[in-house]
Amino acid sequence: MNTSKKLLSLAVAAAVLGLAVPALAEDVKIGILGDLTGPIESLAPPIVAGAQLAFDEVNAQGGILGGGKIIVSTGDSACDPSVAGPAADKLVNTDQVTAIVGAFCTGATIGAATAAGIPGGVVQISPSASAPALTTLDDKDLVFRTTPSDAFQGVKMAQLVLSKGIKDVALTYVNNDYGKGLADVFVATYTAGGGTVSANVAHEDGKADYRAELGQLSSGGSQNLVILAYASGSGKTILQQAIEGGEFTAFVGGDGMVGDDLTAGLPADAVNGKIIATRAGAYAGESADLYKKLATDAGQDPAATYAPQAYDAAFLLALAIEKNGSAKREGLSAALRDVATAPGEKILPGEWSKAVELIKAGTDIDYEGAGGPAEFDKAGDVDGIIVELAVEGGKFVEKGPIN
């Protein structure tokens, strides 16, 4: 055989062999950008665990994109836009993640998105960023959330307080997008329902002493204090100093206050039966029951604040990547809307292998998660359920949905 024929034979053989070799599985990097330090650090670990549970299930059920693994890169956004931006930049531009779960605080989510996520074309889903400011962010359809907006929570909180017969409150809020957004909605709904806000005082997070602010708050005469802040930050300090001062006898908090850190070390008679709060609640249905079993079997608390929403954010991103057919960022936003929106065959928590087979067959799917249907509106927001909690035995106990 001459040289040219030999080369032709080798080329043909190589081509045949190439066709016979299946495509290599593709690993996918996904970021978890969490507020691991800062004012909600006590809330962060269960949220991270909820997202990781979903990724672990994907890897255990055959993997993603033909058997690849989800590889998680983590970053700390510290509930601070100035920290979130560089942390997101590392995930987007150094780690080259396909998508991001997080951040957890609204300001950090917006900071991460504007600094790196949106310029990099990276889809983010926050499980807990609840301020209305996220709705109006010019995000190129890249920023979503699996928790309802505070435009909804603030209304439900006001309705809860009024239903308790509380006719007057003093209110203080942490001076950021979360605190101000929630406060504005609460005040508007509460006063429209006949309630009186005797004092409305913004405060800065991270101070050691809030006695001056408490003096302003108590001067209006109300003994009911609404604190819209964080359990590991100003919320805990204000609550402790208010109890020490004796100016207030009843307290109301939002979702940022719902953490075990809040009541640790405080007198039992000052907190038990004296604190109520609101947060996004779990959906009541088959999907919620499945998630509870999955979380419990994994040694996690299925009722942990925002853990169900984190699971949904992670599972949705995995489904969208599978639907998109690659680890590329392009097209992921549209794929996310496809897998989250009816009509389609229902996919519930834990049903990864079923979803993969349906996607391969070209069948539309519709994910219904731990937090309920993930029907994103034009702004990337979802409806949800807001529940009442009360402190009993030194811990928050969920009392049920606010109707």
Short mmCIF file of C-alpha atoms in Angstrom, two decimals:
data_model
loop_
_atom_site.label_atom_id
_atom_site.label_comp_id
_atom_site.label_asym_id
_atom_site.label_seq_id
_atom_site.Cartn_x
_atom_site.Cartn_y
_atom_site.Cartn_z
CA MET A 1 0.00 0.00 0.00
CA ASN A 2 1.46 3.39 -0.96
CA THR A 3 1.70 6.23 1.52
CA SER A 4 -1.33 8.16 0.28
CA LYS A 5 -3.60 5.08 0.43
CA LYS A 6 -2.32 4.25 3.89
CA LEU A 7 -3.10 7.77 5.13
CA LEU A 8 -6.58 7.58 3.58
CA SER A 9 -7.24 4.25 5.28
CA LEU A 10 -6.11 5.63 8.62
CA ALA A 11 -8.34 8.69 8.20
CA VAL A 12 -11.37 6.55 7.38
CA ALA A 13 -10.68 4.28 10.36
CA ALA A 14 -10.30 7.24 12.65
CA ALA A 15 -13.57 8.70 11.43
CA VAL A 16 -15.38 5.40 12.00
CA LEU A 17 -13.91 5.09 15.47
CA GLY A 18 -14.85 8.67 16.23
CA LEU A 19 -18.44 8.01 15.32
CA ALA A 20 -18.47 4.93 17.53
CA VAL A 21 -17.26 6.77 20.63
CA PRO A 22 -20.12 8.28 22.68
CA ALA A 23 -19.99 11.96 23.62
CA LEU A 24 -18.14 12.55 26.85
CA ALA A 25 -20.22 13.50 29.87
CA GLU A 26 -19.99 17.17 30.71
CA ASP A 27 -19.43 18.38 34.27
CA VAL A 28 -21.16 21.61 35.23
CA LYS A 29 -20.00 24.22 37.71
CA ILE A 30 -22.74 26.00 39.64
CA GLY A 31 -22.10 28.66 42.26
CA ILE A 32 -23.70 29.03 45.67
CA LEU A 33 -23.31 32.66 46.69
CA GLY A 34 -24.40 32.78 50.33
CA ASP A 35 -24.30 35.34 53.11
CA LEU A 36 -22.12 33.05 55.19
CA THR A 37 -20.91 35.88 57.42
CA GLY A 38 -22.63 39.05 58.49
CA PRO A 39 -26.10 39.73 59.89
CA ILE A 40 -27.81 36.55 58.64
CA GLU A 41 -24.95 34.10 59.16
CA SER A 42 -27.10 32.01 61.51
CA LEU A 43 -29.70 31.56 58.74
CA ALA A 44 -27.22 30.72 55.97
CA PRO A 45 -26.10 27.12 56.71
CA PRO A 46 -29.55 25.50 56.26
CA ILE A 47 -30.09 27.49 53.06
CA VAL A 48 -26.78 26.27 51.64
CA ALA A 49 -27.63 22.73 52.75
CA GLY A 50 -30.99 22.89 50.97
CA ALA A 51 -29.32 23.80 47.68
CA GLN A 52 -26.59 21.20 48.13
CA LEU A 53 -29.23 18.51 48.77
CA ALA A 54 -30.68 19.09 45.30
CA PHE A 55 -27.25 18.95 43.65
CA ASP A 56 -26.38 15.77 45.55
CA GLU A 57 -29.55 14.12 44.28
CA VAL A 58 -28.71 15.02 40.69
CA ASN A 59 -25.25 13.51 41.02
CA ALA A 60 -26.63 10.38 42.71
CA GLN A 61 -29.28 9.82 40.01
CA GLY A 62 -27.01 9.53 37.01
CA GLY A 63 -25.67 13.06 36.88
CA ILE A 64 -26.24 15.87 34.41
CA LEU A 65 -25.65 16.21 30.65
CA GLY A 66 -25.05 12.55 29.97
CA GLY A 67 -23.54 11.54 33.27
CA GLY A 68 -21.52 14.60 34.24
CA LYS A 69 -21.38 15.87 37.79
CA ILE A 70 -22.48 19.15 39.29
CA ILE A 71 -19.46 20.77 40.88
CA VAL A 72 -20.26 23.47 43.41
CA SER A 73 -18.22 26.63 43.87
CA THR A 74 -19.11 28.72 46.91
CA GLY A 75 -18.73 32.39 47.70
CA ASP A 76 -19.52 34.60 50.68
CA SER A 77 -21.55 37.73 49.96
CA ALA A 78 -21.86 38.74 53.65
CA CYS A 79 -25.25 40.41 53.07
CA ASP A 80 -23.25 43.35 51.68
CA PRO A 81 -23.27 44.58 48.06
CA SER A 82 -19.63 45.67 48.29
CA VAL A 83 -18.62 42.13 49.28
CA ALA A 84 -21.07 40.39 46.95
CA GLY A 85 -19.68 42.05 43.82
CA PRO A 86 -16.11 40.68 44.09
CA ALA A 87 -17.41 37.30 45.31
CA ALA A 88 -19.67 37.04 42.27
CA ASP A 89 -16.87 38.20 39.99
CA LYS A 90 -14.75 35.26 41.16
CA LEU A 91 -17.57 32.79 40.56
CA VAL A 92 -18.41 34.20 37.13
CA ASN A 93 -15.01 35.03 35.69
CA THR A 94 -12.51 32.83 37.55
CA ASP A 95 -14.50 29.73 38.47
CA GLN A 96 -16.56 30.03 35.25
CA VAL A 97 -19.81 28.84 36.77
CA THR A 98 -22.81 28.30 34.52
CA ALA A 99 -25.32 29.70 37.01
CA ILE A 100 -25.62 30.84 40.63
CA VAL A 101 -27.91 30.05 43.56
CA GLY A 102 -27.96 33.29 45.58
CA ALA A 103 -27.24 35.62 47.02
CA PHE A 104 -29.47 35.45 50.08
CA CYS A 105 -29.94 39.14 51.00
CA THR A 106 -31.51 41.44 48.43
CA GLY A 107 -28.74 44.03 48.46
CA ALA A 108 -26.12 41.34 48.01
CA THR A 109 -28.14 39.75 45.19
CA ILE A 110 -28.40 43.06 43.34
CA GLY A 111 -24.72 43.82 44.00
CA ALA A 112 -23.65 40.44 42.65
CA ALA A 113 -25.89 40.72 39.60
CA THR A 114 -24.86 44.23 38.59
CA ALA A 115 -21.15 43.66 39.21
CA ALA A 116 -20.72 40.30 37.52
CA GLY A 117 -23.84 38.22 36.93
CA ILE A 118 -25.60 40.39 34.36
CA PRO A 119 -22.42 41.42 32.46
CA GLY A 120 -21.40 37.75 32.38
CA GLY A 121 -24.80 36.51 31.20
CA VAL A 122 -25.18 34.31 34.29
CA VAL A 123 -28.60 33.25 35.57
CA GLN A 124 -29.06 33.76 39.33
CA ILE A 125 -31.87 32.41 41.46
CA SER A 126 -32.08 33.74 45.01
CA PRO A 127 -33.99 31.61 47.50
CA SER A 128 -34.50 34.45 49.98
CA ALA A 129 -33.94 37.93 48.51
CA SER A 130 -37.35 39.38 49.16
CA ALA A 131 -37.18 43.19 48.77
CA PRO A 132 -39.41 44.76 46.09
CA ALA A 133 -36.30 46.41 44.59
CA LEU A 134 -35.42 43.11 42.90
CA THR A 135 -38.62 43.24 40.83
CA THR A 136 -37.57 46.41 39.02
CA LEU A 137 -33.91 45.49 38.47
CA ASP A 138 -32.89 45.75 34.79
CA ASP A 139 -31.53 42.21 34.77
CA LYS A 140 -31.87 41.07 31.14
CA ASP A 141 -34.10 38.23 32.41
CA LEU A 142 -31.22 36.74 34.38
CA VAL A 143 -32.24 37.26 38.03
CA PHE A 144 -35.03 35.17 39.56
CA ARG A 145 -36.20 34.27 43.05
CA THR A 146 -38.12 31.37 44.58
CA THR A 147 -39.47 33.36 47.53
CA PRO A 148 -42.31 35.88 47.33
CA SER A 149 -41.57 39.59 47.33
CA ASP A 150 -41.91 41.69 50.47
CA ALA A 151 -44.61 43.52 48.57
CA PHE A 152 -46.58 40.42 49.60
CA GLN A 153 -44.94 39.71 52.97
CA GLY A 154 -45.46 43.28 54.17
CA VAL A 155 -49.17 43.07 53.45
CA LYS A 156 -49.50 39.75 55.27
CA MET A 157 -47.49 41.00 58.24
CA ALA A 158 -49.78 44.01 58.60
CA GLN A 159 -52.85 41.78 58.35
CA LEU A 160 -51.42 39.48 61.04
CA VAL A 161 -50.71 42.35 63.44
CA LEU A 162 -54.18 43.81 62.94
CA SER A 163 -55.78 40.39 63.45
CA LYS A 164 -54.08 40.21 66.87
CA GLY A 165 -55.90 43.37 67.91
CA ILE A 166 -52.68 45.41 67.96
CA LYS A 167 -53.81 48.95 67.11
CA ASP A 168 -50.51 50.79 67.45
CA VAL A 169 -46.82 49.97 66.88
CA ALA A 170 -43.43 51.59 66.81
CA LEU A 171 -41.30 50.43 63.90
CA THR A 172 -37.59 50.29 63.19
CA TYR A 173 -35.97 48.89 60.07
CA VAL A 174 -32.44 48.21 58.90
CA ASN A 175 -31.54 50.92 56.42
CA ASN A 176 -31.19 48.88 53.22
CA ASP A 177 -33.36 47.63 50.35
CA TYR A 178 -34.78 44.81 52.46
CA GLY A 179 -35.63 46.84 55.55
CA LYS A 180 -37.03 49.89 53.81
CA GLY A 181 -38.99 47.90 51.24
CA LEU A 182 -40.66 45.73 53.85
CA ALA A 183 -41.30 48.69 56.15
CA ASP A 184 -42.94 50.78 53.43
CA VAL A 185 -45.39 48.03 52.48
CA PHE A 186 -46.16 47.18 56.12
CA VAL A 187 -46.84 50.80 57.09
CA ALA A 188 -49.08 51.44 54.08
CA THR A 189 -51.19 48.33 54.71
CA TYR A 190 -51.26 48.68 58.49
CA THR A 191 -52.37 52.32 58.51
CA ALA A 192 -54.93 51.66 55.77
CA GLY A 193 -56.37 48.98 58.05
CA GLY A 194 -56.75 51.42 60.93
CA GLY A 195 -53.46 50.92 62.74
CA THR A 196 -51.23 53.71 64.04
CA VAL A 197 -47.45 53.84 63.61
CA SER A 198 -46.32 55.94 66.57
CA ALA A 199 -42.69 56.09 65.45
CA ASN A 200 -40.84 54.96 62.30
CA VAL A 201 -37.05 54.93 62.66
CA ALA A 202 -34.41 53.65 60.26
CA HIS A 203 -31.20 52.26 61.79
CA GLU A 204 -27.80 51.16 60.54
CA ASP A 205 -26.75 47.56 60.97
CA GLY A 206 -23.66 46.58 62.98
CA LYS A 207 -23.83 49.07 65.84
CA ALA A 208 -23.28 48.02 69.44
CA ASP A 209 -25.79 50.45 70.93
CA TYR A 210 -29.29 51.32 69.75
CA ARG A 211 -30.53 53.01 72.91
CA ALA A 212 -30.86 56.37 71.15
CA GLU A 213 -33.09 54.81 68.50
CA LEU A 214 -35.08 53.00 71.19
CA GLY A 215 -35.61 56.33 72.93
CA GLN A 216 -37.11 57.74 69.74
CA LEU A 217 -39.25 54.66 69.26
CA SER A 218 -40.63 54.63 72.80
CA SER A 219 -41.43 58.36 72.81
CA GLY A 220 -44.58 57.71 70.77
CA GLY A 221 -46.08 55.67 73.60
CA SER A 222 -46.63 52.31 71.90
CA GLN A 223 -45.42 49.21 73.74
CA ASN A 224 -45.44 47.11 70.56
CA LEU A 225 -42.20 47.15 68.57
CA VAL A 226 -41.84 45.96 64.97
CA ILE A 227 -38.19 45.15 64.17
CA LEU A 228 -37.35 44.60 60.51
CA ALA A 229 -33.72 43.54 60.66
CA TYR A 230 -31.53 40.45 61.04
CA ALA A 231 -31.31 37.80 63.74
CA SER A 232 -27.50 37.81 63.83
CA GLY A 233 -27.19 41.57 63.44
CA SER A 234 -29.02 44.68 64.56
CA GLY A 235 -32.26 42.78 65.19
CA LYS A 236 -30.76 40.80 68.05
CA THR A 237 -29.10 43.86 69.61
CA ILE A 238 -32.24 46.00 69.40
CA LEU A 239 -34.41 43.25 70.86
CA GLN A 240 -32.00 42.65 73.73
CA GLN A 241 -31.68 46.36 74.58
CA ALA A 242 -35.44 46.88 74.28
CA ILE A 243 -36.04 44.06 76.77
CA GLU A 244 -33.39 45.46 79.10
CA GLY A 245 -34.93 48.93 78.91
CA GLY A 246 -38.46 47.69 79.50
CA GLU A 247 -40.04 50.15 77.07
CA PHE A 248 -41.73 47.45 74.99
CA THR A 249 -43.63 44.30 75.91
CA ALA A 250 -44.48 42.76 72.52
CA PHE A 251 -42.39 42.35 69.38
CA VAL A 252 -42.98 41.64 65.68
CA GLY A 253 -40.33 40.56 63.17
CA GLY A 254 -39.99 39.71 59.52
CA ASP A 255 -38.22 36.75 57.95
CA GLY A 256 -34.77 38.14 58.69
CA MET A 257 -35.45 37.83 62.41
CA VAL A 258 -36.41 34.14 62.31
CA GLY A 259 -33.30 32.41 63.62
CA ASP A 260 -32.22 30.63 66.78
CA ASP A 261 -29.62 33.34 67.41
CA LEU A 262 -32.36 35.86 68.07
CA THR A 263 -33.57 34.50 71.40
CA ALA A 264 -30.36 32.85 72.62
CA GLY A 265 -29.42 34.18 76.05
CA LEU A 266 -32.56 36.28 76.47
CA PRO A 267 -34.90 35.85 79.47
CA ALA A 268 -37.58 33.25 78.76
CA ASP A 269 -40.38 35.37 80.19
CA ALA A 270 -39.41 38.22 77.87
CA VAL A 271 -39.59 36.21 74.63
CA ASN A 272 -41.98 33.28 75.06
CA GLY A 273 -45.39 34.39 73.88
CA LYS A 274 -44.04 37.90 73.28
CA ILE A 275 -42.60 37.61 69.75
CA ILE A 276 -44.41 36.89 66.50
CA ALA A 277 -42.91 36.93 63.02
CA THR A 278 -43.57 36.21 59.36
CA ARG A 279 -41.65 34.41 56.64
CA ALA A 280 -42.23 32.51 53.41
CA GLY A 281 -43.86 29.19 54.17
CA ALA A 282 -43.75 25.75 52.68
CA TYR A 283 -46.32 24.69 50.14
CA ALA A 284 -48.89 22.15 51.33
CA GLY A 285 -49.01 19.34 48.80
CA GLU A 286 -47.32 16.21 47.49
CA SER A 287 -44.21 18.10 46.40
CA ALA A 288 -43.77 19.61 49.86
CA ASP A 289 -44.22 16.21 51.48
CA LEU A 290 -41.58 14.67 49.22
CA TYR A 291 -39.13 17.44 50.05
CA LYS A 292 -39.73 16.99 53.79
CA LYS A 293 -38.86 13.30 53.51
CA LEU A 294 -35.76 13.99 51.41
CA ALA A 295 -34.52 16.64 53.81
CA THR A 296 -35.27 14.56 56.90
CA ASP A 297 -33.53 11.51 55.45
CA ALA A 298 -30.49 13.71 54.77
CA GLY A 299 -30.43 14.88 58.40
CA GLN A 300 -31.71 18.37 57.56
CA ASP A 301 -34.55 20.37 59.10
CA PRO A 302 -37.21 20.61 56.36
CA ALA A 303 -38.76 23.63 58.10
CA ALA A 304 -35.52 25.66 58.22
CA THR A 305 -36.02 29.21 56.97
CA TYR A 306 -35.60 29.34 53.17
CA ALA A 307 -34.16 25.82 52.91
CA PRO A 308 -37.11 24.62 50.74
CA GLN A 309 -36.73 27.65 48.47
CA ALA A 310 -32.99 26.96 48.16
CA TYR A 311 -33.69 23.36 47.18
CA ASP A 312 -36.06 24.59 44.49
CA ALA A 313 -33.59 27.17 43.16
CA ALA A 314 -30.88 24.51 42.82
CA PHE A 315 -33.13 21.86 41.30
CA LEU A 316 -34.55 24.36 38.80
CA LEU A 317 -31.08 25.38 37.67
CA ALA A 318 -30.11 21.75 37.13
CA LEU A 319 -33.30 21.11 35.13
CA ALA A 320 -32.71 24.22 33.04
CA ILE A 321 -29.13 23.20 32.24
CA GLU A 322 -30.30 19.72 31.22
CA LYS A 323 -33.00 21.29 29.06
CA ASN A 324 -30.49 23.71 27.53
CA GLY A 325 -28.30 20.75 26.58
CA SER A 326 -24.93 22.12 27.65
CA ALA A 327 -23.03 23.98 30.36
CA LYS A 328 -23.17 27.16 28.29
CA ARG A 329 -24.77 30.25 29.78
CA GLU A 330 -26.52 31.25 26.57
CA GLY A 331 -30.15 30.16 26.41
CA LEU A 332 -30.34 29.16 30.08
CA SER A 333 -32.86 31.83 31.06
CA ALA A 334 -35.33 30.64 28.41
CA ALA A 335 -34.76 27.02 29.41
CA LEU A 336 -35.42 27.92 33.04
CA ARG A 337 -38.78 29.40 32.15
CA ASP A 338 -39.58 26.29 30.09
CA VAL A 339 -39.00 23.82 32.92
CA ALA A 340 -40.73 26.00 35.53
CA THR A 341 -43.89 26.85 33.61
CA ALA A 342 -47.08 24.95 32.86
CA PRO A 343 -48.13 23.12 30.81
CA GLY A 344 -45.93 20.09 31.12
CA GLU A 345 -45.60 16.80 32.92
CA LYS A 346 -45.15 17.44 36.64
CA ILE A 347 -41.69 16.96 38.11
CA LEU A 348 -41.50 16.85 41.90
CA PRO A 349 -38.55 17.09 44.30
CA GLY A 350 -36.21 14.12 43.92
CA GLU A 351 -37.50 13.14 40.47
CA TRP A 352 -34.30 13.92 38.60
CA SER A 353 -33.94 10.72 36.57
CA LYS A 354 -37.58 10.96 35.50
CA ALA A 355 -37.04 14.55 34.35
CA VAL A 356 -33.95 13.62 32.33
CA GLU A 357 -35.81 10.91 30.44
CA LEU A 358 -38.69 13.27 29.64
CA ILE A 359 -36.33 16.01 28.46
CA LYS A 360 -34.47 13.52 26.24
CA ALA A 361 -37.81 12.47 24.75
CA GLY A 362 -38.71 16.09 23.98
CA THR A 363 -41.54 16.14 26.52
CA ASP A 364 -42.39 19.42 28.23
CA ILE A 365 -41.94 19.37 32.00
CA ASP A 366 -43.26 21.61 34.78
CA TYR A 367 -41.41 21.61 38.11
CA GLU A 368 -43.53 21.82 41.26
CA GLY A 369 -41.22 22.22 44.21
CA ALA A 370 -40.92 22.29 47.95
CA GLY A 371 -42.18 25.87 47.95
CA GLY A 372 -44.93 25.15 45.42
CA PRO A 373 -45.30 25.89 41.69
CA ALA A 374 -42.37 27.91 40.36
CA GLU A 375 -44.35 29.99 37.89
CA PHE A 376 -42.04 32.95 37.32
CA ASP A 377 -43.71 36.17 36.23
CA LYS A 378 -42.18 38.66 33.81
CA ALA A 379 -39.89 40.01 36.55
CA GLY A 380 -38.73 36.57 37.71
CA ASP A 381 -40.93 36.66 40.83
CA VAL A 382 -43.18 33.90 42.19
CA ASP A 383 -46.32 33.80 44.26
CA GLY A 384 -46.02 32.16 47.63
CA ILE A 385 -47.33 31.58 51.11
CA ILE A 386 -46.54 33.72 54.14
CA VAL A 387 -46.78 32.02 57.52
CA GLU A 388 -47.02 33.18 61.12
CA LEU A 389 -44.42 32.12 63.68
CA ALA A 390 -44.32 32.62 67.44
CA VAL A 391 -41.61 32.11 70.02
CA GLU A 392 -42.45 29.22 72.33
CA GLY A 393 -39.95 27.52 74.60
CA GLY A 394 -37.26 29.87 73.38
CA LYS A 395 -37.64 28.90 69.70
CA PHE A 396 -39.72 29.95 66.73
CA VAL A 397 -42.70 27.67 66.07
CA GLU A 398 -44.66 27.86 62.83
CA LYS A 399 -48.36 28.47 63.45
CA GLY A 400 -49.68 28.27 59.89
CA PRO A 401 -50.44 30.39 56.82
CA ILE A 402 -51.73 33.94 57.21
CA ASN A 403 -55.08 34.04 55.42
#
